[in-house]
Structure formats: structure tokens, C-alpha cells
């Protein structure tokens, strides 16, 4: 305790001395800021950018697009290389934490694998939740836009005039504002709709954009109305069917979550009720391997529950 107080006092004293020696004038502050910005730029140019390019080029393009899209749908703008760096950092941290706290190298390996997947797991949870929150607002927005298109005779004007109606749906409204800025920059309406469908990861919005692009080139105003309204009707039927399937699937998902929650409870009970049981898993090599295997399988089950059972039912590739 005395040694800790002495070390803490020495660190505080050193920090105070450094603070007093620094020139605190405005000119000196500006110069320090300039040097810091130059150092950041130099490091980014010589180290960060080459490493980032190497990581991205080493992965398959499909994987890069898939990972970046998942984070984008979750509302997090992050490059593939940044995801890899963060995943690697969480992997290393959890490896050493699990290893040192339990004195079990096998748990450390499981922690490393699990830690590497934590950023993607969090993004998957946020992405799935966000996609489901956007479904109803997208349906309502498309309906209102088509109704206004009938009177305004301009889909662009109908689209822009409907955006303020979606203020109550924060996620979707934010994406609509991005589309509005793109339209103000003279981006084609079809391209703006495609970009919106990609950000929202909604297959029916993508189909809506695809049919709009075809109808604008070849169809009349009436055919555009009929065709686009048919997409909305299909979307209505899809949402009704999805609610029914979701209710049926929720019971399976809930049972799965309850079974997963029972595993740590049983282990804790066994450890507390029988000291030799805990000693076997903590002190012996077979016990350490077994507990690591149990934890690994448990984490895999959690991954399946979140990414498979908990994923939106209409996840599919856009052709």
C-alpha cells in the first residue's frame, strides 16, 4: 500500500512539473495543434492507409461488402479494415482476461475467438432490430408517396413532400434526409431509391426502385401508378404473413434463449454444491478443456439464436 502511494505521488508530481514547464500561450497552443495534426496525417499516410489497404485487399470482395453493409444497416459507418482492427483488439483483450483470470489457456482461446466476433455480433443485433423497425414506416411512406404522385404528377416532388410526414420514425427519417440531399444534388430518382433500399436493407423497397426505373423509361403515368401500387400491396401481404410466422418462430426462439440461460445457472449450482466438481474443472487439464468446450458450444448456440433465429425473415440476396 505504501509503495502504491509513493508511485502515485511520483506520477502526479511528474505530471504537475510537465504541466508547469509547458508554454500555455495561444501561439504555443496553435503550434502544438499544428504539429499534432501533421503527425496524425503522417502516421495515417505512412502506416494506417497501407495497412488498411492490405487488410481489405487480402479479403474477398464479397466478404468486405457484406461486413460493411451489416455495419451500415446498423447505423455505423465503418470500413472493413476498421472492423478487423477492432475485432482483433477485442480478441486479444478477452484472450488475456480469460487466461489470466481463470488460469485456463483453453478458455483464453475461446475468449479470443468469441472476442473477435463481438463487433460483428453487436452489429448484427443492431442491424436486425433496425431492419424490423423500418418495415412499417417504409410501407406507409411508399403508400403516401404514390397517393401524392397521383396529384403532383412528379414522383420526385411526391417523394420529397412526403419526407416530413416521417419525422416520428427517427431511423427512417434520417435515411430519407440522406436521399433528399442526394436528390438536391441532382441524383436520378431511381438511383436515390436504390441507395435508400441498400441502406435500409429492404428487398421490397429495392423491387420498388427497380420497377420505378423500368416504368419511367417505358411506361405511362397510369402504368407507373398501377405497377408501384402492386408492389405496395405485395408488401402488405408480406408483412401480414411475416407477423404470423414471427409469432410462431418467437416461441422457438424463446425456448432456445431459456435453455441457453439455464447452462450457466446449472454450472454455478454444481460449483457451489460440490467443491470437488469445481476443482476438477479449475485444476485439471481435462476439466479445463471440458469447460472451454462447453463455453465454446454455448457461444455458438448464442450466435445461431441471434443470427439465424433472430434474423429478419425476408433476408435474401438481391438479384
PDB file of C-alpha atoms in Angstrom:
ATOM      1  CA  UNK A   1       0.000   0.000   0.000  1.00  0.00           C
ATOM      2  CA  UNK A   2       2.818   2.401   0.905  1.00  0.00           C
ATOM      3  CA  UNK A   3       4.632   1.567  -2.352  1.00  0.00           C
ATOM      4  CA  UNK A   4       1.455   2.290  -4.344  1.00  0.00           C
ATOM      5  CA  UNK A   5       1.022   5.697  -2.631  1.00  0.00           C
ATOM      6  CA  UNK A   6       4.658   6.605  -3.343  1.00  0.00           C
ATOM      7  CA  UNK A   7       4.337   5.649  -7.030  1.00  0.00           C
ATOM      8  CA  UNK A   8       1.063   7.575  -7.355  1.00  0.00           C
ATOM      9  CA  UNK A   9       2.615  10.639  -5.706  1.00  0.00           C
ATOM     10  CA  UNK A  10       5.631  10.447  -8.054  1.00  0.00           C
ATOM     11  CA  UNK A  11       3.390  10.257 -11.132  1.00  0.00           C
ATOM     12  CA  UNK A  12       1.267  13.210 -10.004  1.00  0.00           C
ATOM     13  CA  UNK A  13       4.398  15.247  -9.256  1.00  0.00           C
ATOM     14  CA  UNK A  14       5.896  14.448 -12.659  1.00  0.00           C
ATOM     15  CA  UNK A  15       2.675  15.428 -14.387  1.00  0.00           C
ATOM     16  CA  UNK A  16       2.491  18.701 -12.475  1.00  0.00           C
ATOM     17  CA  UNK A  17       6.102  19.565 -13.345  1.00  0.00           C
ATOM     18  CA  UNK A  18       5.493  18.856 -17.047  1.00  0.00           C
ATOM     19  CA  UNK A  19       2.343  20.994 -16.959  1.00  0.00           C
ATOM     20  CA  UNK A  20       4.206  23.930 -15.389  1.00  0.00           C
ATOM     21  CA  UNK A  21       7.036  23.704 -17.943  1.00  0.00           C
ATOM     22  CA  UNK A  22       4.670  23.814 -20.945  1.00  0.00           C
ATOM     23  CA  UNK A  23       4.166  27.178 -22.645  1.00  0.00           C
ATOM     24  CA  UNK A  24       0.427  27.915 -22.345  1.00  0.00           C
ATOM     25  CA  UNK A  25       0.295  30.951 -24.644  1.00  0.00           C
ATOM     26  CA  UNK A  26      -2.157  30.950 -27.555  1.00  0.00           C
ATOM     27  CA  UNK A  27       0.642  30.904 -30.141  1.00  0.00           C
ATOM     28  CA  UNK A  28       2.228  27.873 -28.483  1.00  0.00           C
ATOM     29  CA  UNK A  29      -1.138  26.092 -28.349  1.00  0.00           C
ATOM     30  CA  UNK A  30      -1.689  26.720 -32.074  1.00  0.00           C
ATOM     31  CA  UNK A  31       1.819  25.430 -32.863  1.00  0.00           C
ATOM     32  CA  UNK A  32       1.249  22.268 -30.775  1.00  0.00           C
ATOM     33  CA  UNK A  33      -2.046  21.672 -32.547  1.00  0.00           C
ATOM     34  CA  UNK A  34      -0.373  22.113 -35.940  1.00  0.00           C
ATOM     35  CA  UNK A  35       2.407  19.652 -35.078  1.00  0.00           C
ATOM     36  CA  UNK A  36      -0.142  17.160 -33.754  1.00  0.00           C
ATOM     37  CA  UNK A  37      -2.223  17.382 -36.940  1.00  0.00           C
ATOM     38  CA  UNK A  38       0.909  16.956 -39.062  1.00  0.00           C
ATOM     39  CA  UNK A  39       1.916  13.896 -37.023  1.00  0.00           C
ATOM     40  CA  UNK A  40      -1.568  12.394 -37.409  1.00  0.00           C
ATOM     41  CA  UNK A  41      -1.535  12.990 -41.163  1.00  0.00           C
ATOM     42  CA  UNK A  42       1.931  11.484 -41.499  1.00  0.00           C
ATOM     43  CA  UNK A  43       1.031   8.393 -39.458  1.00  0.00           C
ATOM     44  CA  UNK A  44      -2.197   7.909 -41.408  1.00  0.00           C
ATOM     45  CA  UNK A  45      -0.397   8.230 -44.744  1.00  0.00           C
ATOM     46  CA  UNK A  46       2.633   6.053 -43.911  1.00  0.00           C
ATOM     47  CA  UNK A  47       1.114   3.436 -41.593  1.00  0.00           C
ATOM     48  CA  UNK A  48      -2.689   3.376 -41.307  1.00  0.00           C
ATOM     49  CA  UNK A  49      -3.602   3.656 -45.003  1.00  0.00           C
ATOM     50  CA  UNK A  50      -1.145   0.974 -46.276  1.00  0.00           C
ATOM     51  CA  UNK A  51      -2.163  -1.472 -43.525  1.00  0.00           C
ATOM     52  CA  UNK A  52      -5.852  -0.767 -44.132  1.00  0.00           C
ATOM     53  CA  UNK A  53      -5.446  -1.339 -47.875  1.00  0.00           C
ATOM     54  CA  UNK A  54      -3.547  -4.587 -47.238  1.00  0.00           C
ATOM     55  CA  UNK A  55      -6.285  -5.927 -44.920  1.00  0.00           C
ATOM     56  CA  UNK A  56      -9.038  -5.023 -47.380  1.00  0.00           C
ATOM     57  CA  UNK A  57      -7.194  -6.419 -50.412  1.00  0.00           C
ATOM     58  CA  UNK A  58      -6.452  -9.683 -48.563  1.00  0.00           C
ATOM     59  CA  UNK A  59     -10.164 -10.414 -48.042  1.00  0.00           C
ATOM     60  CA  UNK A  60     -12.698 -11.472 -50.647  1.00  0.00           C
ATOM     61  CA  UNK A  61     -14.658  -8.570 -52.090  1.00  0.00           C
ATOM     62  CA  UNK A  62     -17.958 -10.289 -51.221  1.00  0.00           C
ATOM     63  CA  UNK A  63     -16.947 -10.507 -47.566  1.00  0.00           C
ATOM     64  CA  UNK A  64     -15.848  -6.869 -47.483  1.00  0.00           C
ATOM     65  CA  UNK A  65     -19.173  -5.726 -48.938  1.00  0.00           C
ATOM     66  CA  UNK A  66     -21.171  -7.983 -46.591  1.00  0.00           C
ATOM     67  CA  UNK A  67     -19.411  -6.778 -43.416  1.00  0.00           C
ATOM     68  CA  UNK A  68     -19.538  -3.087 -44.353  1.00  0.00           C
ATOM     69  CA  UNK A  69     -23.206  -3.415 -45.312  1.00  0.00           C
ATOM     70  CA  UNK A  70     -24.050  -5.043 -41.968  1.00  0.00           C
ATOM     71  CA  UNK A  71     -22.488  -2.164 -40.047  1.00  0.00           C
ATOM     72  CA  UNK A  72     -24.045   0.386 -42.387  1.00  0.00           C
ATOM     73  CA  UNK A  73     -27.500  -1.117 -41.827  1.00  0.00           C
ATOM     74  CA  UNK A  74     -26.830  -0.993 -38.078  1.00  0.00           C
ATOM     75  CA  UNK A  75     -26.263   2.762 -38.418  1.00  0.00           C
ATOM     76  CA  UNK A  76     -22.482   2.549 -38.003  1.00  0.00           C
ATOM     77  CA  UNK A  77     -20.295   3.835 -40.827  1.00  0.00           C
ATOM     78  CA  UNK A  78     -17.126   1.745 -40.605  1.00  0.00           C
ATOM     79  CA  UNK A  79     -14.675   0.335 -43.132  1.00  0.00           C
ATOM     80  CA  UNK A  80     -13.834  -3.358 -43.290  1.00  0.00           C
ATOM     81  CA  UNK A  81     -10.271  -2.759 -42.104  1.00  0.00           C
ATOM     82  CA  UNK A  82     -11.525  -0.819 -39.061  1.00  0.00           C
ATOM     83  CA  UNK A  83     -13.848  -3.717 -38.184  1.00  0.00           C
ATOM     84  CA  UNK A  84     -10.910  -6.139 -38.439  1.00  0.00           C
ATOM     85  CA  UNK A  85      -8.709  -3.950 -36.205  1.00  0.00           C
ATOM     86  CA  UNK A  86     -11.432  -3.610 -33.548  1.00  0.00           C
ATOM     87  CA  UNK A  87     -12.207  -7.335 -33.715  1.00  0.00           C
ATOM     88  CA  UNK A  88      -8.524  -8.163 -33.302  1.00  0.00           C
ATOM     89  CA  UNK A  89      -8.246  -5.798 -30.317  1.00  0.00           C
ATOM     90  CA  UNK A  90     -11.272  -7.321 -28.537  1.00  0.00           C
ATOM     91  CA  UNK A  91      -9.906 -10.786 -29.319  1.00  0.00           C
ATOM     92  CA  UNK A  92      -6.531 -10.032 -27.701  1.00  0.00           C
ATOM     93  CA  UNK A  93      -8.122  -8.354 -24.662  1.00  0.00           C
ATOM     94  CA  UNK A  94     -10.552 -11.210 -23.993  1.00  0.00           C
ATOM     95  CA  UNK A  95      -7.821 -13.789 -24.549  1.00  0.00           C
ATOM     96  CA  UNK A  96      -5.626 -12.335 -21.806  1.00  0.00           C
ATOM     97  CA  UNK A  97      -8.569 -11.627 -19.478  1.00  0.00           C
ATOM     98  CA  UNK A  98      -9.943 -15.168 -19.753  1.00  0.00           C
ATOM     99  CA  UNK A  99      -6.491 -16.704 -19.478  1.00  0.00           C
ATOM    100  CA  UNK A 100      -5.224 -14.694 -16.511  1.00  0.00           C
ATOM    101  CA  UNK A 101      -8.466 -14.616 -14.530  1.00  0.00           C
ATOM    102  CA  UNK A 102      -9.108 -18.370 -14.819  1.00  0.00           C
ATOM    103  CA  UNK A 103      -5.578 -19.677 -15.363  1.00  0.00           C
ATOM    104  CA  UNK A 104      -7.012 -21.639 -18.278  1.00  0.00           C
ATOM    105  CA  UNK A 105      -5.325 -21.206 -21.659  1.00  0.00           C
ATOM    106  CA  UNK A 106      -8.178 -23.074 -23.366  1.00  0.00           C
ATOM    107  CA  UNK A 107     -10.714 -20.563 -22.058  1.00  0.00           C
ATOM    108  CA  UNK A 108      -8.356 -17.884 -23.332  1.00  0.00           C
ATOM    109  CA  UNK A 109      -8.575 -19.383 -26.836  1.00  0.00           C
ATOM    110  CA  UNK A 110     -12.373 -19.474 -26.639  1.00  0.00           C
ATOM    111  CA  UNK A 111     -12.324 -15.873 -25.396  1.00  0.00           C
ATOM    112  CA  UNK A 112     -10.121 -14.866 -28.326  1.00  0.00           C
ATOM    113  CA  UNK A 113     -12.470 -16.447 -30.869  1.00  0.00           C
ATOM    114  CA  UNK A 114     -15.541 -15.021 -29.168  1.00  0.00           C
ATOM    115  CA  UNK A 115     -13.921 -11.606 -28.768  1.00  0.00           C
ATOM    116  CA  UNK A 116     -13.081 -11.434 -32.461  1.00  0.00           C
ATOM    117  CA  UNK A 117     -16.767 -11.922 -33.303  1.00  0.00           C
ATOM    118  CA  UNK A 118     -18.152  -9.467 -30.733  1.00  0.00           C
ATOM    119  CA  UNK A 119     -18.180  -6.377 -33.034  1.00  0.00           C
ATOM    120  CA  UNK A 120     -19.937  -8.330 -35.792  1.00  0.00           C
ATOM    121  CA  UNK A 121     -22.363  -9.808 -33.250  1.00  0.00           C
ATOM    122  CA  UNK A 122     -23.276  -6.371 -31.885  1.00  0.00           C
ATOM    123  CA  UNK A 123     -23.682  -5.006 -35.424  1.00  0.00           C
ATOM    124  CA  UNK A 124     -25.906  -7.986 -36.278  1.00  0.00           C
ATOM    125  CA  UNK A 125     -28.179  -7.346 -33.289  1.00  0.00           C
ATOM    126  CA  UNK A 126     -28.485  -3.641 -34.109  1.00  0.00           C
ATOM    127  CA  UNK A 127     -28.957  -4.360 -37.811  1.00  0.00           C
ATOM    128  CA  UNK A 128     -31.748  -6.914 -37.262  1.00  0.00           C
ATOM    129  CA  UNK A 129     -33.544  -4.595 -34.858  1.00  0.00           C
ATOM    130  CA  UNK A 130     -33.212  -1.644 -37.202  1.00  0.00           C
ATOM    131  CA  UNK A 131     -34.471  -3.584 -40.250  1.00  0.00           C
ATOM    132  CA  UNK A 132     -37.592  -4.657 -38.354  1.00  0.00           C
ATOM    133  CA  UNK A 133     -38.207  -1.125 -37.073  1.00  0.00           C
ATOM    134  CA  UNK A 134     -38.050   0.213 -40.637  1.00  0.00           C
ATOM    135  CA  UNK A 135     -40.561  -2.181 -42.203  1.00  0.00           C
ATOM    136  CA  UNK A 136     -43.802  -0.445 -41.221  1.00  0.00           C
ATOM    137  CA  UNK A 137     -42.544   3.124 -41.882  1.00  0.00           C
ATOM    138  CA  UNK A 138     -41.285   2.099 -45.340  1.00  0.00           C
ATOM    139  CA  UNK A 139     -44.688   0.634 -46.213  1.00  0.00           C
ATOM    140  CA  UNK A 140     -46.517   3.758 -45.047  1.00  0.00           C
ATOM    141  CA  UNK A 141     -44.078   6.054 -46.851  1.00  0.00           C
ATOM    142  CA  UNK A 142     -44.476   4.242 -50.167  1.00  0.00           C
ATOM    143  CA  UNK A 143     -48.262   4.412 -49.928  1.00  0.00           C
ATOM    144  CA  UNK A 144     -48.275   8.148 -49.173  1.00  0.00           C
ATOM    145  CA  UNK A 145     -45.749   8.849 -51.927  1.00  0.00           C
ATOM    146  CA  UNK A 146     -47.849   7.079 -54.568  1.00  0.00           C
ATOM    147  CA  UNK A 147     -51.021   8.922 -53.454  1.00  0.00           C
ATOM    148  CA  UNK A 148     -49.236  12.277 -53.740  1.00  0.00           C
ATOM    149  CA  UNK A 149     -47.757  11.284 -57.069  1.00  0.00           C
ATOM    150  CA  UNK A 150     -51.301  10.984 -58.454  1.00  0.00           C
ATOM    151  CA  UNK A 151     -51.943  14.672 -57.786  1.00  0.00           C
ATOM    152  CA  UNK A 152     -48.459  16.182 -58.211  1.00  0.00           C
ATOM    153  CA  UNK A 153     -47.557  14.289 -61.417  1.00  0.00           C
ATOM    154  CA  UNK A 154     -43.920  14.247 -60.279  1.00  0.00           C
ATOM    155  CA  UNK A 155     -42.546  11.354 -58.308  1.00  0.00           C
ATOM    156  CA  UNK A 156     -39.576  13.442 -57.141  1.00  0.00           C
ATOM    157  CA  UNK A 157     -41.885  16.114 -55.694  1.00  0.00           C
ATOM    158  CA  UNK A 158     -44.132  13.460 -54.156  1.00  0.00           C
ATOM    159  CA  UNK A 159     -41.110  11.771 -52.567  1.00  0.00           C
ATOM    160  CA  UNK A 160     -39.695  14.996 -51.116  1.00  0.00           C
ATOM    161  CA  UNK A 161     -43.050  16.298 -49.882  1.00  0.00           C
ATOM    162  CA  UNK A 162     -43.741  13.036 -48.011  1.00  0.00           C
ATOM    163  CA  UNK A 163     -40.454  13.058 -46.074  1.00  0.00           C
ATOM    164  CA  UNK A 164     -41.657  15.491 -43.333  1.00  0.00           C
ATOM    165  CA  UNK A 165     -44.514  13.081 -42.567  1.00  0.00           C
ATOM    166  CA  UNK A 166     -41.980  10.509 -41.318  1.00  0.00           C
ATOM    167  CA  UNK A 167     -40.423  12.617 -38.543  1.00  0.00           C
ATOM    168  CA  UNK A 168     -41.807  10.321 -35.842  1.00  0.00           C
ATOM    169  CA  UNK A 169     -39.772   7.386 -37.232  1.00  0.00           C
ATOM    170  CA  UNK A 170     -36.274   8.590 -36.403  1.00  0.00           C
ATOM    171  CA  UNK A 171     -34.246   5.877 -38.151  1.00  0.00           C
ATOM    172  CA  UNK A 172     -36.140   6.030 -41.424  1.00  0.00           C
ATOM    173  CA  UNK A 173     -36.441   9.817 -41.370  1.00  0.00           C
ATOM    174  CA  UNK A 174     -32.662  10.098 -41.069  1.00  0.00           C
ATOM    175  CA  UNK A 175     -32.203   7.895 -44.140  1.00  0.00           C
ATOM    176  CA  UNK A 176     -34.819   9.865 -46.064  1.00  0.00           C
ATOM    177  CA  UNK A 177     -32.914  13.088 -45.359  1.00  0.00           C
ATOM    178  CA  UNK A 178     -29.824  11.484 -46.898  1.00  0.00           C
ATOM    179  CA  UNK A 179     -31.896  10.678 -50.008  1.00  0.00           C
ATOM    180  CA  UNK A 180     -33.274  14.228 -50.075  1.00  0.00           C
ATOM    181  CA  UNK A 181     -29.750  15.669 -50.109  1.00  0.00           C
ATOM    182  CA  UNK A 182     -28.835  13.313 -52.940  1.00  0.00           C
ATOM    183  CA  UNK A 183     -31.863  14.468 -54.953  1.00  0.00           C
ATOM    184  CA  UNK A 184     -30.978  18.103 -54.303  1.00  0.00           C
ATOM    185  CA  UNK A 185     -27.554  17.282 -55.772  1.00  0.00           C
ATOM    186  CA  UNK A 186     -29.411  16.168 -58.950  1.00  0.00           C
ATOM    187  CA  UNK A 187     -29.013  12.425 -58.414  1.00  0.00           C
ATOM    188  CA  UNK A 188     -31.545  10.439 -60.507  1.00  0.00           C
ATOM    189  CA  UNK A 189     -34.671   9.385 -58.612  1.00  0.00           C
ATOM    190  CA  UNK A 190     -34.127   5.694 -59.354  1.00  0.00           C
ATOM    191  CA  UNK A 191     -30.549   5.819 -58.021  1.00  0.00           C
ATOM    192  CA  UNK A 192     -31.736   7.547 -54.855  1.00  0.00           C
ATOM    193  CA  UNK A 193     -34.341   4.820 -54.319  1.00  0.00           C
ATOM    194  CA  UNK A 194     -31.754   2.079 -54.859  1.00  0.00           C
ATOM    195  CA  UNK A 195     -29.369   3.722 -52.372  1.00  0.00           C
ATOM    196  CA  UNK A 196     -32.205   4.032 -49.848  1.00  0.00           C
ATOM    197  CA  UNK A 197     -33.073   0.345 -50.229  1.00  0.00           C
ATOM    198  CA  UNK A 198     -29.417  -0.597 -49.671  1.00  0.00           C
ATOM    199  CA  UNK A 199     -29.147   1.494 -46.508  1.00  0.00           C
ATOM    200  CA  UNK A 200     -32.424   0.098 -45.172  1.00  0.00           C
ATOM    201  CA  UNK A 201     -31.677  -3.425 -46.437  1.00  0.00           C
ATOM    202  CA  UNK A 202     -35.288  -3.815 -47.577  1.00  0.00           C
ATOM    203  CA  UNK A 203     -35.992  -6.155 -50.502  1.00  0.00           C
ATOM    204  CA  UNK A 204     -39.407  -4.626 -51.330  1.00  0.00           C
ATOM    205  CA  UNK A 205     -38.001  -1.117 -51.423  1.00  0.00           C
ATOM    206  CA  UNK A 206     -35.356  -2.445 -53.806  1.00  0.00           C
ATOM    207  CA  UNK A 207     -38.061  -4.001 -56.015  1.00  0.00           C
ATOM    208  CA  UNK A 208     -39.981  -0.735 -55.886  1.00  0.00           C
ATOM    209  CA  UNK A 209     -36.869   1.117 -57.122  1.00  0.00           C
ATOM    210  CA  UNK A 210     -36.245  -1.465 -59.854  1.00  0.00           C
ATOM    211  CA  UNK A 211     -39.811  -1.280 -61.198  1.00  0.00           C
ATOM    212  CA  UNK A 212     -39.791   2.525 -60.984  1.00  0.00           C
ATOM    213  CA  UNK A 213     -36.635   2.630 -63.140  1.00  0.00           C
ATOM    214  CA  UNK A 214     -38.251   0.368 -65.751  1.00  0.00           C
ATOM    215  CA  UNK A 215     -41.615   2.168 -65.755  1.00  0.00           C
ATOM    216  CA  UNK A 216     -40.095   5.638 -66.088  1.00  0.00           C
ATOM    217  CA  UNK A 217     -38.272   4.557 -69.237  1.00  0.00           C
ATOM    218  CA  UNK A 218     -41.113   2.647 -70.896  1.00  0.00           C
ATOM    219  CA  UNK A 219     -44.437   3.289 -69.138  1.00  0.00           C
ATOM    220  CA  UNK A 220     -47.090   5.985 -68.790  1.00  0.00           C
ATOM    221  CA  UNK A 221     -48.116   7.798 -65.600  1.00  0.00           C
ATOM    222  CA  UNK A 222     -51.047   5.412 -65.129  1.00  0.00           C
ATOM    223  CA  UNK A 223     -48.895   2.318 -65.592  1.00  0.00           C
ATOM    224  CA  UNK A 224     -46.373   3.672 -63.084  1.00  0.00           C
ATOM    225  CA  UNK A 225     -49.148   4.149 -60.507  1.00  0.00           C
ATOM    226  CA  UNK A 226     -50.592   0.664 -61.042  1.00  0.00           C
ATOM    227  CA  UNK A 227     -47.221  -1.108 -61.059  1.00  0.00           C
ATOM    228  CA  UNK A 228     -45.830   0.633 -57.982  1.00  0.00           C
ATOM    229  CA  UNK A 229     -49.085   0.214 -56.068  1.00  0.00           C
ATOM    230  CA  UNK A 230     -48.923  -3.515 -56.804  1.00  0.00           C
ATOM    231  CA  UNK A 231     -45.507  -3.643 -55.112  1.00  0.00           C
ATOM    232  CA  UNK A 232     -47.016  -1.955 -52.064  1.00  0.00           C
ATOM    233  CA  UNK A 233     -49.902  -4.444 -51.988  1.00  0.00           C
ATOM    234  CA  UNK A 234     -47.413  -7.315 -52.175  1.00  0.00           C
ATOM    235  CA  UNK A 235     -45.500  -5.691 -49.322  1.00  0.00           C
ATOM    236  CA  UNK A 236     -48.722  -5.517 -47.264  1.00  0.00           C
ATOM    237  CA  UNK A 237     -49.348  -9.229 -47.753  1.00  0.00           C
ATOM    238  CA  UNK A 238     -45.728  -9.983 -46.945  1.00  0.00           C
ATOM    239  CA  UNK A 239     -45.907  -8.083 -43.642  1.00  0.00           C
ATOM    240  CA  UNK A 240     -49.097  -9.904 -42.629  1.00  0.00           C
ATOM    241  CA  UNK A 241     -47.561 -13.303 -43.399  1.00  0.00           C
ATOM    242  CA  UNK A 242     -44.376 -12.285 -41.643  1.00  0.00           C
ATOM    243  CA  UNK A 243     -46.212 -11.310 -38.438  1.00  0.00           C
ATOM    244  CA  UNK A 244     -47.824 -14.755 -38.367  1.00  0.00           C
ATOM    245  CA  UNK A 245     -44.519 -16.558 -38.966  1.00  0.00           C
ATOM    246  CA  UNK A 246     -42.770 -14.339 -36.445  1.00  0.00           C
ATOM    247  CA  UNK A 247     -45.256 -15.264 -33.720  1.00  0.00           C
ATOM    248  CA  UNK A 248     -44.680 -18.939 -34.435  1.00  0.00           C
ATOM    249  CA  UNK A 249     -40.918 -18.522 -34.517  1.00  0.00           C
ATOM    250  CA  UNK A 250     -40.836 -16.411 -31.351  1.00  0.00           C
ATOM    251  CA  UNK A 251     -41.885 -19.387 -29.246  1.00  0.00           C
ATOM    252  CA  UNK A 252     -38.972 -21.436 -30.600  1.00  0.00           C
ATOM    253  CA  UNK A 253     -36.554 -18.541 -30.091  1.00  0.00           C
ATOM    254  CA  UNK A 254     -37.749 -18.010 -26.529  1.00  0.00           C
ATOM    255  CA  UNK A 255     -37.314 -21.698 -25.698  1.00  0.00           C
ATOM    256  CA  UNK A 256     -33.813 -21.557 -27.137  1.00  0.00           C
ATOM    257  CA  UNK A 257     -32.936 -18.487 -25.045  1.00  0.00           C
ATOM    258  CA  UNK A 258     -34.281 -20.137 -21.879  1.00  0.00           C
ATOM    259  CA  UNK A 259     -32.180 -23.242 -22.492  1.00  0.00           C
ATOM    260  CA  UNK A 260     -29.089 -21.094 -23.040  1.00  0.00           C
ATOM    261  CA  UNK A 261     -29.776 -19.196 -19.803  1.00  0.00           C
ATOM    262  CA  UNK A 262     -30.033 -22.463 -17.861  1.00  0.00           C
ATOM    263  CA  UNK A 263     -26.462 -23.547 -18.779  1.00  0.00           C
ATOM    264  CA  UNK A 264     -24.548 -21.011 -16.603  1.00  0.00           C
ATOM    265  CA  UNK A 265     -27.105 -21.434 -13.808  1.00  0.00           C
ATOM    266  CA  UNK A 266     -26.507 -25.215 -13.709  1.00  0.00           C
ATOM    267  CA  UNK A 267     -22.731 -24.751 -13.754  1.00  0.00           C
ATOM    268  CA  UNK A 268     -22.821 -22.221 -10.899  1.00  0.00           C
ATOM    269  CA  UNK A 269     -25.075 -24.520  -8.859  1.00  0.00           C
ATOM    270  CA  UNK A 270     -22.745 -27.500  -9.404  1.00  0.00           C
ATOM    271  CA  UNK A 271     -19.665 -25.458  -8.465  1.00  0.00           C
ATOM    272  CA  UNK A 272     -21.277 -24.265  -5.222  1.00  0.00           C
ATOM    273  CA  UNK A 273     -22.769 -27.609  -4.219  1.00  0.00           C
ATOM    274  CA  UNK A 274     -19.703 -29.804  -4.750  1.00  0.00           C
ATOM    275  CA  UNK A 275     -16.151 -28.402  -4.195  1.00  0.00           C
ATOM    276  CA  UNK A 276     -14.559 -31.396  -5.966  1.00  0.00           C
ATOM    277  CA  UNK A 277     -16.677 -30.654  -9.041  1.00  0.00           C
ATOM    278  CA  UNK A 278     -15.255 -27.128  -9.228  1.00  0.00           C
ATOM    279  CA  UNK A 279     -11.735 -28.380  -8.508  1.00  0.00           C
ATOM    280  CA  UNK A 280     -11.853 -30.783 -11.448  1.00  0.00           C
ATOM    281  CA  UNK A 281     -12.769 -28.045 -13.935  1.00  0.00           C
ATOM    282  CA  UNK A 282     -10.378 -25.461 -12.477  1.00  0.00           C
ATOM    283  CA  UNK A 283      -7.264 -27.500 -11.654  1.00  0.00           C
ATOM    284  CA  UNK A 284      -7.052 -30.425 -14.074  1.00  0.00           C
ATOM    285  CA  UNK A 285      -6.239 -30.293 -17.791  1.00  0.00           C
ATOM    286  CA  UNK A 286      -9.217 -32.478 -18.863  1.00  0.00           C
ATOM    287  CA  UNK A 287     -11.501 -30.265 -16.765  1.00  0.00           C
ATOM    288  CA  UNK A 288     -10.097 -27.082 -18.318  1.00  0.00           C
ATOM    289  CA  UNK A 289     -10.586 -28.462 -21.822  1.00  0.00           C
ATOM    290  CA  UNK A 290     -14.133 -29.587 -20.977  1.00  0.00           C
ATOM    291  CA  UNK A 291     -15.236 -26.234 -19.537  1.00  0.00           C
ATOM    292  CA  UNK A 292     -13.710 -24.448 -22.540  1.00  0.00           C
ATOM    293  CA  UNK A 293     -15.603 -26.771 -24.907  1.00  0.00           C
ATOM    294  CA  UNK A 294     -18.867 -26.167 -23.010  1.00  0.00           C
ATOM    295  CA  UNK A 295     -18.376 -22.410 -23.214  1.00  0.00           C
ATOM    296  CA  UNK A 296     -17.478 -22.618 -26.911  1.00  0.00           C
ATOM    297  CA  UNK A 297     -20.609 -24.620 -27.783  1.00  0.00           C
ATOM    298  CA  UNK A 298     -22.698 -22.250 -25.656  1.00  0.00           C
ATOM    299  CA  UNK A 299     -21.363 -19.232 -27.591  1.00  0.00           C
ATOM    300  CA  UNK A 300     -22.056 -20.961 -30.909  1.00  0.00           C
ATOM    301  CA  UNK A 301     -25.666 -21.534 -29.810  1.00  0.00           C
ATOM    302  CA  UNK A 302     -25.978 -17.853 -28.914  1.00  0.00           C
ATOM    303  CA  UNK A 303     -24.652 -16.934 -32.359  1.00  0.00           C
ATOM    304  CA  UNK A 304     -27.218 -19.207 -34.041  1.00  0.00           C
ATOM    305  CA  UNK A 305     -30.038 -17.734 -31.931  1.00  0.00           C
ATOM    306  CA  UNK A 306     -29.129 -14.165 -32.844  1.00  0.00           C
ATOM    307  CA  UNK A 307     -28.094 -14.501 -36.482  1.00  0.00           C
ATOM    308  CA  UNK A 308     -30.396 -17.290 -37.655  1.00  0.00           C
ATOM    309  CA  UNK A 309     -33.499 -17.419 -35.459  1.00  0.00           C
ATOM    310  CA  UNK A 310     -33.412 -13.709 -34.648  1.00  0.00           C
ATOM    311  CA  UNK A 311     -32.693 -12.500 -38.196  1.00  0.00           C
ATOM    312  CA  UNK A 312     -35.425 -10.852 -40.308  1.00  0.00           C
ATOM    313  CA  UNK A 313     -37.477 -13.460 -42.148  1.00  0.00           C
ATOM    314  CA  UNK A 314     -37.126 -11.772 -45.537  1.00  0.00           C
ATOM    315  CA  UNK A 315     -33.322 -11.816 -45.682  1.00  0.00           C
ATOM    316  CA  UNK A 316     -32.378 -12.760 -49.204  1.00  0.00           C
ATOM    317  CA  UNK A 317     -29.943 -11.803 -51.894  1.00  0.00           C
ATOM    318  CA  UNK A 318     -30.954  -9.134 -54.415  1.00  0.00           C
ATOM    319  CA  UNK A 319     -30.520 -10.373 -57.905  1.00  0.00           C
TER     320      UNK A 319
END
